[in-house]
Short mmCIF file of C-alpha atoms and ligand atoms in Angstrom, two decimals:
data_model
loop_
_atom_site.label_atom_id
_atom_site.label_comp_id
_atom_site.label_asym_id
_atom_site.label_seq_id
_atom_site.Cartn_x
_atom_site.Cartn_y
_atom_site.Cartn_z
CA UNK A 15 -18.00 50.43 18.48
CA UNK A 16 -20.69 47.93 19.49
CA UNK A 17 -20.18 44.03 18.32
CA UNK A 18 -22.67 44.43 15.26
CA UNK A 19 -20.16 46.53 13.57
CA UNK A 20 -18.81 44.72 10.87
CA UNK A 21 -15.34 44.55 11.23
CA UNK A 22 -14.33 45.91 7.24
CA UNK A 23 -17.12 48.54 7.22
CA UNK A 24 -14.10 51.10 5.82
CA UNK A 25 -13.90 49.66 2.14
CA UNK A 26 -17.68 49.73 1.54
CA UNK A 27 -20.36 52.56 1.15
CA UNK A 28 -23.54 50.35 0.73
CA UNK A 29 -25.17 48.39 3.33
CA UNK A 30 -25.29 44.23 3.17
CA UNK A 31 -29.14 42.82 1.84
CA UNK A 32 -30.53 41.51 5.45
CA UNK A 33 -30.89 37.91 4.09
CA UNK A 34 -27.32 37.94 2.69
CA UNK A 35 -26.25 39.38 6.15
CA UNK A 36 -28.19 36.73 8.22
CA UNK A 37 -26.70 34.12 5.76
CA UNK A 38 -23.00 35.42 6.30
CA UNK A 39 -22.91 34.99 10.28
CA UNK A 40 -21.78 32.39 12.48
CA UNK A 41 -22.13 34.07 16.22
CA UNK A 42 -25.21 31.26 16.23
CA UNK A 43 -23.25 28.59 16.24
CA UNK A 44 -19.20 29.87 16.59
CA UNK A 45 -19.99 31.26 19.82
CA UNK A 46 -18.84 28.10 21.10
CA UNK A 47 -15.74 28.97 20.39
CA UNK A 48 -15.53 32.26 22.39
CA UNK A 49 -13.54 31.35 25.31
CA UNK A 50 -10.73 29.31 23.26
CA UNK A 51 -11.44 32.72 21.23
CA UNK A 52 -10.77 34.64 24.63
CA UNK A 53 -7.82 32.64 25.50
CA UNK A 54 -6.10 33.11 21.92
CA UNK A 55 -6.68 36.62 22.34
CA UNK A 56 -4.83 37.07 25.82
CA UNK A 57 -2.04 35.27 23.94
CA UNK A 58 -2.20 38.06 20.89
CA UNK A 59 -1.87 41.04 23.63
CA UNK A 60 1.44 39.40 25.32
CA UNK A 61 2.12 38.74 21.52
CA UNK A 62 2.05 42.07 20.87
CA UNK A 63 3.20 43.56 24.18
CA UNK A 64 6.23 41.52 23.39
CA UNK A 65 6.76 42.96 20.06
CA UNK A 66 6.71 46.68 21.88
CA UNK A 67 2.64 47.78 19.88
CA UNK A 68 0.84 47.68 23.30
CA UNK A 69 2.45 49.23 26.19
CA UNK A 70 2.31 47.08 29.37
CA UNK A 71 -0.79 49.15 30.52
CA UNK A 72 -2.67 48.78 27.28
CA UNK A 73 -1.60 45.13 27.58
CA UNK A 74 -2.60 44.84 31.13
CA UNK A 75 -6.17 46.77 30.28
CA UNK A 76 -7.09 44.37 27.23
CA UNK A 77 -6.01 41.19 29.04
CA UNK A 78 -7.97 42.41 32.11
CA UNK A 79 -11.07 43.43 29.69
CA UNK A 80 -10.79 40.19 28.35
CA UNK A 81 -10.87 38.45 31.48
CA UNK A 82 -13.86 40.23 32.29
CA UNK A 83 -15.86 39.60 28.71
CA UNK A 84 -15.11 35.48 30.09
CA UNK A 85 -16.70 36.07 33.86
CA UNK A 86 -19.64 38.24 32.51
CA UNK A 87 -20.48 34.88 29.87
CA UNK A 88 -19.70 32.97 32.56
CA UNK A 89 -21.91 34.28 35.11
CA UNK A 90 -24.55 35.37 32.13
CA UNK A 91 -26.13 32.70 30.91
CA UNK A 92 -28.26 35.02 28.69
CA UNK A 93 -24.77 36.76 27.53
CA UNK A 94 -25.23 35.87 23.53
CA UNK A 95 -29.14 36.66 23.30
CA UNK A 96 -29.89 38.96 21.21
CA UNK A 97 -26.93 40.17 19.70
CA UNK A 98 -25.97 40.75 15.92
CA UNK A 99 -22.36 40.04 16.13
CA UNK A 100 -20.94 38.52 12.36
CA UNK A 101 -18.96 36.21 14.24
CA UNK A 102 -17.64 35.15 17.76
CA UNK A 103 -14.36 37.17 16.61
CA UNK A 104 -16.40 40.12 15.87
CA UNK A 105 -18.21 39.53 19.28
CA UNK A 106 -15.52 39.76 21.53
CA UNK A 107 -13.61 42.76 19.62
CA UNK A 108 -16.74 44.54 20.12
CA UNK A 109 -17.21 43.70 23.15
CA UNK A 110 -13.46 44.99 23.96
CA UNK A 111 -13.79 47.92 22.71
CA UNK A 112 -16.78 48.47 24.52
CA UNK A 113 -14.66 48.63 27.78
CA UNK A 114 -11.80 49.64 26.97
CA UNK A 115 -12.03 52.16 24.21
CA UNK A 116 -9.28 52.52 21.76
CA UNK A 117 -6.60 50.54 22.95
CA UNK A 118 -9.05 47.76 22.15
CA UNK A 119 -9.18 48.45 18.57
CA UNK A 120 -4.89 47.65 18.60
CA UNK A 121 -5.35 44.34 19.78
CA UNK A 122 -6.12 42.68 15.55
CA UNK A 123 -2.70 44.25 14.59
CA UNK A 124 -1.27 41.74 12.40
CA UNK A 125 -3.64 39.33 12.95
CA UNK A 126 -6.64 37.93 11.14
CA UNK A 127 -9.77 36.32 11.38
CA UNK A 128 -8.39 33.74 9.20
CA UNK A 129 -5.42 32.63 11.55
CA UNK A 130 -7.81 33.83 15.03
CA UNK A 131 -10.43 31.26 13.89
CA UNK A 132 -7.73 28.61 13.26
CA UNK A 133 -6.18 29.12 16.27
CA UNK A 134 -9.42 29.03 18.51
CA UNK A 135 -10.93 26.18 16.67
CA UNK A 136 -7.27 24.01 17.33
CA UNK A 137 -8.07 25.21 20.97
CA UNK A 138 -11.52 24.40 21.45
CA UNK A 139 -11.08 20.96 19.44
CA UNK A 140 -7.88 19.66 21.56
CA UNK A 141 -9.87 20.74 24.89
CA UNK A 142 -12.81 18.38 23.51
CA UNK A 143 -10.47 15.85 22.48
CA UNK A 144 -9.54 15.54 25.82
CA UNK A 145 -12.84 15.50 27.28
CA UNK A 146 -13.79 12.89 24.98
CA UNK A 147 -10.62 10.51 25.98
CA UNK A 148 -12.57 10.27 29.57
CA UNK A 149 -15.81 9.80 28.18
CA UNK A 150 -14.65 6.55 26.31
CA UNK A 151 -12.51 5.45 28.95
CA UNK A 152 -15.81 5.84 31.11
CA UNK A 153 -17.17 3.26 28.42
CA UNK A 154 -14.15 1.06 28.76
CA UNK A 155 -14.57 0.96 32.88
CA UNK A 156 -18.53 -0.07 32.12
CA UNK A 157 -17.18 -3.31 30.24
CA UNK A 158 -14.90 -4.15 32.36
CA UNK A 159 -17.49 -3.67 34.74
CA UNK A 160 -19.68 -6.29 33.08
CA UNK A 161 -17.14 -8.93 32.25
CA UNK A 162 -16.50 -8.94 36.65
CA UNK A 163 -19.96 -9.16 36.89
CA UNK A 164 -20.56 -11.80 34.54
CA UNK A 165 -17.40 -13.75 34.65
CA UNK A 166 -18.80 -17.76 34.20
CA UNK A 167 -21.16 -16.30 31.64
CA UNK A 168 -20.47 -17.80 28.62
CA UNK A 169 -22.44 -17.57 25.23
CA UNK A 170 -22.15 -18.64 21.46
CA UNK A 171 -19.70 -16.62 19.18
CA UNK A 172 -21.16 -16.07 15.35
CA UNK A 173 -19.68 -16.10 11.80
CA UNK A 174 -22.15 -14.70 9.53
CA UNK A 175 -24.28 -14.30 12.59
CA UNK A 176 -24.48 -18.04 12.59
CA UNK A 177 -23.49 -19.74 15.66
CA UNK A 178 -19.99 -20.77 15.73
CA UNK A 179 -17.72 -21.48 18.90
CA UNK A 180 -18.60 -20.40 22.29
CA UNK A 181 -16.92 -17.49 24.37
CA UNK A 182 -17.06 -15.89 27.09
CA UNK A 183 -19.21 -13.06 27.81
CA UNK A 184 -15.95 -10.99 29.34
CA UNK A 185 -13.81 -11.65 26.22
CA UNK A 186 -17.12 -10.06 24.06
CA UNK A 187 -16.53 -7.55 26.63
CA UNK A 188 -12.84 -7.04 25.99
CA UNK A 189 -13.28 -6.94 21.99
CA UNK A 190 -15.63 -3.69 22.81
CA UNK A 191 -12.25 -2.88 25.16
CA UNK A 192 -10.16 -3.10 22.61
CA UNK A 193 -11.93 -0.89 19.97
CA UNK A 194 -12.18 2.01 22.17
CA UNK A 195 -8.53 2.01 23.44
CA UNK A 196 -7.44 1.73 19.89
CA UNK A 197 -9.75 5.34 19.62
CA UNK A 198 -8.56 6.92 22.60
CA UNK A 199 -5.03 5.89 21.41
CA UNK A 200 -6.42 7.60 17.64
CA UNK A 201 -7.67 10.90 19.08
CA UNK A 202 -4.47 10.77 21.37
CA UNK A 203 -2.09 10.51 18.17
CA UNK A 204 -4.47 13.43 16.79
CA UNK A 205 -4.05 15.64 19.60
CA UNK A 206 0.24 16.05 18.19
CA UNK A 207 -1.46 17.72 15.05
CA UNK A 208 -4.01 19.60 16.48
CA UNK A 209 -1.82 21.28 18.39
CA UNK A 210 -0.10 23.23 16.13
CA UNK A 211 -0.17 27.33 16.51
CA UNK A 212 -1.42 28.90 13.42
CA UNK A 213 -2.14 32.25 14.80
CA UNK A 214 0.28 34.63 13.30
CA UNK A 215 0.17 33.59 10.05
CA UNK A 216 -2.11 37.20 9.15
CA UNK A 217 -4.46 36.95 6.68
CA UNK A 218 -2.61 34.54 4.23
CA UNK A 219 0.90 35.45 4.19
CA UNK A 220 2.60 36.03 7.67
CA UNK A 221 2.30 38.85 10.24
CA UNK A 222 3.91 42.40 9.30
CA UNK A 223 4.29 42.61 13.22
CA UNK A 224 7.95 41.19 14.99
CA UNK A 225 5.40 38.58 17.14
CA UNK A 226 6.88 35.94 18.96
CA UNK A 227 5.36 32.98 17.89
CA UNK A 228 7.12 30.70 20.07
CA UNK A 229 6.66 32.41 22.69
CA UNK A 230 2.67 32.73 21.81
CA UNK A 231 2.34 29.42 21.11
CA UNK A 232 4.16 28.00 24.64
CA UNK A 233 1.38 30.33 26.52
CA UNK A 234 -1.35 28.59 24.45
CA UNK A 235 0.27 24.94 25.28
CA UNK A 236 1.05 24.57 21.03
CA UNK A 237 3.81 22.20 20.98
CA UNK A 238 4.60 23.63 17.13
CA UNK A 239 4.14 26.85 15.57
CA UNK A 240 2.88 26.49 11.75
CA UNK A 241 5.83 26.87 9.39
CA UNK A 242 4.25 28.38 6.45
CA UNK A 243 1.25 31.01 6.63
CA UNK A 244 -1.14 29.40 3.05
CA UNK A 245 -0.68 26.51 4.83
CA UNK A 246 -1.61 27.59 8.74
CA UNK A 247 -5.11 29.49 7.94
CA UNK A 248 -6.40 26.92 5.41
CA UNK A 249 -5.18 23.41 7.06
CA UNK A 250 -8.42 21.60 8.46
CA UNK A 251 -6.81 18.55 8.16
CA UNK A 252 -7.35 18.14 12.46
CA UNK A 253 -10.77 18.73 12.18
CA UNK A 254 -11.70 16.29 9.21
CA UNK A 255 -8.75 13.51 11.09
CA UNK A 256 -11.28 14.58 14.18
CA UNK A 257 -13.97 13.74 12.61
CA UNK A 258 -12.79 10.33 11.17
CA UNK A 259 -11.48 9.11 14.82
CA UNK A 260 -14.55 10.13 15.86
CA UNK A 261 -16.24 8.24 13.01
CA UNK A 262 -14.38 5.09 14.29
CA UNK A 263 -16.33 5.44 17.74
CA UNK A 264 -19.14 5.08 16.37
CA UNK A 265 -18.71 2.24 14.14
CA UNK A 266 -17.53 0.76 17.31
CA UNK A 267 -20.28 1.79 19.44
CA UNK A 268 -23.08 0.96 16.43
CA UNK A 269 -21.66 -2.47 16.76
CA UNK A 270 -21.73 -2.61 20.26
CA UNK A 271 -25.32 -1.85 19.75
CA UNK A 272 -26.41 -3.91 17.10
CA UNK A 273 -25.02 -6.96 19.37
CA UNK A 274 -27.24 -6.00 22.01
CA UNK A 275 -30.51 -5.17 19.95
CA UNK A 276 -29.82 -8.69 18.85
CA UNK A 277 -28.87 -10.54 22.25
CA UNK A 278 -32.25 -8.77 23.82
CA UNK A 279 -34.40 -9.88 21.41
CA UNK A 280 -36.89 -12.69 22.32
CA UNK A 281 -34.90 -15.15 19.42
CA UNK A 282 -32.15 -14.77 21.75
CA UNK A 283 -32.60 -13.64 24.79
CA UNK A 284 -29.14 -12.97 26.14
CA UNK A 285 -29.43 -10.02 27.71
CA UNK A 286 -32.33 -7.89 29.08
CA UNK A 287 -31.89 -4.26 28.90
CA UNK A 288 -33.44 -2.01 32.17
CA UNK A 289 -36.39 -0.44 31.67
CA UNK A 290 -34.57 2.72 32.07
CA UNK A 291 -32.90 2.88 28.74
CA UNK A 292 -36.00 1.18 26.78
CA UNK A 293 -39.39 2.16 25.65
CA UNK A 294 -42.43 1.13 24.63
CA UNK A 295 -45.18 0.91 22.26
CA UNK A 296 -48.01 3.33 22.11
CA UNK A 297 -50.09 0.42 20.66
CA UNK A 298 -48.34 -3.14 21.17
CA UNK A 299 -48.70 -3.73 25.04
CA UNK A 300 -46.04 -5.89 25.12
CA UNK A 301 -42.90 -4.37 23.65
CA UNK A 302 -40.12 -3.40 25.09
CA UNK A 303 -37.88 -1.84 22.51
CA UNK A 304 -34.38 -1.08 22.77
CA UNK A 305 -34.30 2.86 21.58
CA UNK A 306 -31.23 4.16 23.25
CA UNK A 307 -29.29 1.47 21.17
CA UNK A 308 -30.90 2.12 18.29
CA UNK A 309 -30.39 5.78 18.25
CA UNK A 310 -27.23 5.44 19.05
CA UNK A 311 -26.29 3.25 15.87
CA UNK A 312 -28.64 5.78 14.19
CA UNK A 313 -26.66 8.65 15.07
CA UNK A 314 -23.21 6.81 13.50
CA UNK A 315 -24.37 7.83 10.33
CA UNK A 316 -24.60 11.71 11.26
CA UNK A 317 -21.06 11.52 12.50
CA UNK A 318 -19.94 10.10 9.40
CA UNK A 319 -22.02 12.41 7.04
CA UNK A 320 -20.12 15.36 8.85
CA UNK A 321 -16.96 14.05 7.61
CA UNK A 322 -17.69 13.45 4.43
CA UNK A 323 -19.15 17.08 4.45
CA UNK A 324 -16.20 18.45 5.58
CA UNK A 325 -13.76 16.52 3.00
CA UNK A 326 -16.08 17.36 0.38
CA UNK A 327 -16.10 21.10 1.55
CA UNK A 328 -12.13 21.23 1.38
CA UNK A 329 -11.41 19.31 -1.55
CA UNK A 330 -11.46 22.40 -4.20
CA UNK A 331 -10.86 25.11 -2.01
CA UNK A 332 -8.06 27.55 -3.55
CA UNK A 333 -5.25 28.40 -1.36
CA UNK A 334 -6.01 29.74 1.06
CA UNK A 335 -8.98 30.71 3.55
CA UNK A 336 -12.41 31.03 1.51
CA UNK A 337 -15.47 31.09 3.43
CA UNK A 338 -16.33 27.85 2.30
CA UNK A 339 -14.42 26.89 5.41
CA UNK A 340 -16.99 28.72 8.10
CA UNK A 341 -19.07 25.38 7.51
CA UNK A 342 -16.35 23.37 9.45
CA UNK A 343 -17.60 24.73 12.76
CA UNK A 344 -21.16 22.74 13.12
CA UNK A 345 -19.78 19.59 11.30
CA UNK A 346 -17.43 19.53 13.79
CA UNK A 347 -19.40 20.82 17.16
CA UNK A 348 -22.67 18.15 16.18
CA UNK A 349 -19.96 15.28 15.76
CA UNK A 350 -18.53 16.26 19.36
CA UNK A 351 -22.05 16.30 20.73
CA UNK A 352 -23.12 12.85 19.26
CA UNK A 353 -20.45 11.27 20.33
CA UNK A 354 -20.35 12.19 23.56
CA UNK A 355 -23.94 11.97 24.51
CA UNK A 356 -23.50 8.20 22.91
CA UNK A 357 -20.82 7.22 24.36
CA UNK A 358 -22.62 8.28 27.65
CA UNK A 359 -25.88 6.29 27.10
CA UNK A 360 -24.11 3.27 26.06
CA UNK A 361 -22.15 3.19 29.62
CA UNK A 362 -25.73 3.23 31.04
CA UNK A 363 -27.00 1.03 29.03
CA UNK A 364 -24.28 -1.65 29.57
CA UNK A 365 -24.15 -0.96 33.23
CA UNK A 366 -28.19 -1.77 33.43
CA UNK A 367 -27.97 -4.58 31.04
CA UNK A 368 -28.72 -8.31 32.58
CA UNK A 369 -26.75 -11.67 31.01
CA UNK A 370 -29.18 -14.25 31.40
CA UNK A 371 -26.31 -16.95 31.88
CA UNK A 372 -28.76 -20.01 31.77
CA UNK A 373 -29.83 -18.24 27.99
CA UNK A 374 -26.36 -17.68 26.97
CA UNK A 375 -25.14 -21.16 28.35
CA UNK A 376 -28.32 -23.64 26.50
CA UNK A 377 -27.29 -21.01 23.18
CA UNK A 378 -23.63 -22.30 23.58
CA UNK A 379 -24.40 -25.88 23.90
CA UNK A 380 -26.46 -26.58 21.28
CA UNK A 381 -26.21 -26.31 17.30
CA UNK A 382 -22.87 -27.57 17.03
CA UNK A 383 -20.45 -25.33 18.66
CA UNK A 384 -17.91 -27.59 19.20
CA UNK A 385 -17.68 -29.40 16.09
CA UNK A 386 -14.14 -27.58 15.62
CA UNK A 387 -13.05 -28.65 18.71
CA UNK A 388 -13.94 -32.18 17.86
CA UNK A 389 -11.24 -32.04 14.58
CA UNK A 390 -9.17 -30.28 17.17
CA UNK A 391 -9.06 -33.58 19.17
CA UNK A 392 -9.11 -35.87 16.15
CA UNK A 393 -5.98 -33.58 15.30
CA UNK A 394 -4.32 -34.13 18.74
CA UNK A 395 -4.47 -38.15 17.91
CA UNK A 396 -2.53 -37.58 14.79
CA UNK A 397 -4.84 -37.16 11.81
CA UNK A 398 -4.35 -34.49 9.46
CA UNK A 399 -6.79 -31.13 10.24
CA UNK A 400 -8.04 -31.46 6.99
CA UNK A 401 -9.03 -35.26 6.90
CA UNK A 402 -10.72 -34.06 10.79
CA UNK A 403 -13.06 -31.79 9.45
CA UNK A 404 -14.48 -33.75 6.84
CA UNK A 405 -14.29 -36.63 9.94
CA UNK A 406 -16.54 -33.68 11.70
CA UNK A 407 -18.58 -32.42 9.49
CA UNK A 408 -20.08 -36.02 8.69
CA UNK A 409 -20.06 -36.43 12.48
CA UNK A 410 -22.38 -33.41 12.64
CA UNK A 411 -24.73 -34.21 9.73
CA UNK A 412 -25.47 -37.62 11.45
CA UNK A 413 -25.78 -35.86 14.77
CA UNK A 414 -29.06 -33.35 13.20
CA UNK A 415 -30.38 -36.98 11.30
CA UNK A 416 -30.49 -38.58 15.05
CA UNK A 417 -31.35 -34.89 16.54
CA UNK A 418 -28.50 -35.22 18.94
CA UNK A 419 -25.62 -32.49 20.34
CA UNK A 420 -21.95 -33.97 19.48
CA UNK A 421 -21.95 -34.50 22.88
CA UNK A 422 -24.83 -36.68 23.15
CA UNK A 423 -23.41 -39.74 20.30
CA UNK A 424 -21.55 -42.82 22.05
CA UNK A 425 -17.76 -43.06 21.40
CA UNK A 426 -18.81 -45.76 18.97
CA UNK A 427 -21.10 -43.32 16.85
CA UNK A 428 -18.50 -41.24 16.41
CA UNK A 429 -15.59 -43.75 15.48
CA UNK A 430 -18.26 -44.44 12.51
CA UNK A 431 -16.56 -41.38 10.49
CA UNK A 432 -13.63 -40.45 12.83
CA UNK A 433 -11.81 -44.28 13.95
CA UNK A 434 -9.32 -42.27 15.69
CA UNK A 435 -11.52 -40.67 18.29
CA UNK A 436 -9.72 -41.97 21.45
CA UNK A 437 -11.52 -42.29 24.95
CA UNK A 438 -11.24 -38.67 25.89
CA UNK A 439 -13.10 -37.45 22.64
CA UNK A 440 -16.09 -36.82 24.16
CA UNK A 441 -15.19 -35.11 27.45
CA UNK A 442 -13.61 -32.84 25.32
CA UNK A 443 -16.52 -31.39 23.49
CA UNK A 444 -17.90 -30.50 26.79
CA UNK A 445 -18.69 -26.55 27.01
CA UNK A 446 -15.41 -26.22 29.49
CA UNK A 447 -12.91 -27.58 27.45
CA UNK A 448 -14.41 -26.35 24.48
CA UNK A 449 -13.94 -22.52 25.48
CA UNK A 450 -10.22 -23.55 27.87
CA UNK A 451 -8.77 -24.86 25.10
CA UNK A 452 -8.37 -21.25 23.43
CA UNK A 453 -5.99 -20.62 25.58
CA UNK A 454 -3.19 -18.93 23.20
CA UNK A 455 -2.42 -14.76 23.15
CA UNK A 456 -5.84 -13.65 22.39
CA UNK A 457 -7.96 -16.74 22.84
CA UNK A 458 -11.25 -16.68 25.03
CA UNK A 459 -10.19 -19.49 28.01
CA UNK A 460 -10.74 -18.29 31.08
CA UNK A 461 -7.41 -18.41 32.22
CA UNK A 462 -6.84 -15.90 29.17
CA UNK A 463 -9.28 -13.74 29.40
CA UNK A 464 -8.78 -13.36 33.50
CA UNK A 465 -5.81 -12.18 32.54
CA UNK A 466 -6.51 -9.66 29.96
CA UNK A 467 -9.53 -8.28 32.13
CA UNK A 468 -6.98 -7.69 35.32
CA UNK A 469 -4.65 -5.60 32.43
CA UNK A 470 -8.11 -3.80 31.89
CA UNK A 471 -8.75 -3.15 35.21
CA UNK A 472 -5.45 -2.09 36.09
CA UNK A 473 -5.56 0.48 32.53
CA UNK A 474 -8.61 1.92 33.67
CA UNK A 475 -7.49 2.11 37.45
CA UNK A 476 -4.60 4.23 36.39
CA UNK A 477 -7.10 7.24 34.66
CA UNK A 478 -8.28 7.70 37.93
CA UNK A 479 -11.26 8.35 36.48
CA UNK A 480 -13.77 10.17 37.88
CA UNK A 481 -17.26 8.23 37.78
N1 LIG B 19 -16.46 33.14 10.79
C1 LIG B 19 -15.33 32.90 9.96
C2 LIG B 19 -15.07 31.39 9.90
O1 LIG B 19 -15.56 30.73 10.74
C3 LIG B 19 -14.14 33.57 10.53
C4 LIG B 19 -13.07 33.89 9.52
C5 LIG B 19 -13.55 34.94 8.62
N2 LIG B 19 -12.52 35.43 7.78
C6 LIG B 19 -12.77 36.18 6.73
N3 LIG B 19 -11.79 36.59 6.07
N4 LIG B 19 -13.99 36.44 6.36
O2 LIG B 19 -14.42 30.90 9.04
#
């Protein structure tokens, strides 16, 4: 038997059309699966040992073969070329049998593509999953990185992208913080459904075989075995919940991005990104454009698309596997790739960006920033919030007439639409007490957000990650 034997050749007399054939195969893309394919199969021989259908020295020859099939891709990097295997399943049976004759052809008893595919896609997803965890706590470490770096920076929060009370650039930081521990915590939750053993569950309706599933599943690392066999080879439910938590990373990191395309533009001029991560024009000498963000909040849409694709795919599938399902594979293994190679570039991006503090600072202290903060004190001496920011608001339209900052009107200017501003009023619109008075669970004064970065830097301390 060679791999480009179909596997269900006995039922049919006539050949498949080529282009139907070539249509009908995966091993161009599922191949990525073959050594959570590998590993699933190991498990199936001790499944089967167990249940007394291989002897222990067929067992010990397949898991041995098998061993062998992983060190020859390892070492091969040319392994795959050329070959006209259906499937990555198909692949490795053929593969098997190629070395160890018939005792390879026992090792599908009781088992089918449908629940081997399930089985090796819940392995090769949780493996990413876990891969991915690092990469955005690698993210995580680069802005806590840049909120040490840049902890007097301070620069003008927006509403509606219109300025509207300063912060500090470490608590910008932290929201980015925030966002990606809520998706490692996400794809952490996942991981309890992922790991679910649905091998055993035959074609559609259990195993004929007395397997172990248990058993099978605590060699695999499954915390659960699938209760019922419809359900276990047609649930895709972890890929399309990995493809939404993944989804969620990239909203985060397409905001991240959009901030920064902003902030490095010349109408603000917050940040300037390195020349490493930028390009520029083949015709406008001067540009320096920020690509690697852009792509990056370009590529959010991809992962999202796959999702959809993959919802859309399931939606009116008839119990149970259909080959519909085959399409989950590249929806899944592109959203992986995006993600990861994003979340990468954005750590490099952030860890060659420059705060130009001096930028962020003259943004922060003009256009009204601390008009709130004025009602705030007008509050303090009694008067109602609501009778304080009409007070303000006046305050700040006579302010633009005389082209003045708050700051910059005389006590008695003020008292003109606000009689109870008191002798401190105007020390405390100044930029410092503007951003320390936040200083509630949460709130962007530096005594806060000190805090809240050392709780970051002691999170991220404890990965021990490696970077
Ligand atoms: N390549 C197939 C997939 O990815 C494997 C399962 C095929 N099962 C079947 N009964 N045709 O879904």
């Amino acid at each position: 038997m060679s791999e480009t034997k179909n596997l269900w050749g006995g039922r049919f007399t006539g050949a498949a059309n080529e282009t139907f054939a070539e249509f009908n195969r995966s091993f161009g893309f599922d191949r990525r699966l073959f050594f959570a394919d590998i590993k699933g199969s190991v498990a199936q021989a001790n499944g089967l040992a167990a249940a007394g259908i291989l002897t222990t020295d067929e067992t010990a020859s397949v898991i041995a073969a098998l061993g062998q099939l992983a060190a020859d891709a390892e070492s091969d990097p040319r392994y795959f070329d050329g070959s006209g295997a259906e499937d990555v399943h198909s692949f490795i049976e053929g593969k098997l049998v190629d070395k160890v004759g018939e005792t390879g052809k026992k090792l599908h008893t009781g088992r089918s593509r449908n629940d081997q595919v399930a089985t090796a896609f819940r392995l090769w997803i949780r493996d990413e999953t876990e891969t991915l965890l690092n990469d955005i706590a690698r993210l995580q470490s680069a802005f806590v990185r840049s909120a040490e770096k840049y902890i007097n920076a301070v620069l003008p929060g927006y509403t509606h992208l219109q300025r509207a009370q300063p912060v500090l650039w470490a608590h910008w930081c932290l929201a980015y913080f925030e966002m990606l521990d809520r998706d490692r915590e996400r794809l952490t939750q996942s991981l309890g459904r992922i790991n679910v053993l649905p091998l055993g569950s035959g074609a559609l309706a259990g195993t004929g075989f007395d397997i172990d599933r248990e058993s099978v599943a605590r060699e695999l690392g499954f915390d659960h075995v699938s209760r019922n066999s419809l359900d276990g080879v047609s649930d895709r439910d972890f890929a399309i919940e990995f493809t939404g938590a993944a989804s969620l990373v990239m909203v985060h990191l397409s905001r991240f991005a959009e901030d920064i395309i902003l902030y490095c533009s010349t109408e603000f001029g917050f940040v300037e990104l390195s020349d490493a991560v930028s390009t520029g024009s083949s015709l406008m000498p001067q540009k320096k454009n920020p690509d690697s963000l852009e792509l990056i909040r370009g590529k959010a849409g991809r992962v999202f698309g796959h999702q959809m694709a993959l919802l859309t795919t399931l939606k009116g599938l008839p119990l149970a596997y259909n080959k519909d399902m085959q399409e989950d594979k590249e929806a899944v293994f592109d959203t992986v790739d995006t993600v990861r190679v994003c979340l990468r570039v954005a750590a490099i991006v952030l860890d060659n960006a420059t705060v130009n503090e001096t930028q962020t600072r003259k943004a922060a202290e003009t256009g009204y920033l601390n008009a709130t903060e004025l009602a705030d004190s007008l509050v303090r001496q009694g008067v109602p919030f609501r009778d304080a920011h009409e007070a303000a608001g006046k305050t700040v339209v006579y302010a633009i007439s005389q082209n003045k900052e708050l700051g910059e009107l005389t006590i008695d200017e003020i008292r003109q639409f606000a009689d109870a501003a008191g002798e401190d009023t105007l020390a405390a619109l100044s930029l410092e007490r503007t951003v320390a008075a936040k200083s509630a669970i949460g709130g962007t004064s530096p005594d806060r957000v000190r805090q809240e970065l050392r709780t970051a830097r002691r999170k991220i301390d404890e990965l021990n990650l490696d970077e």
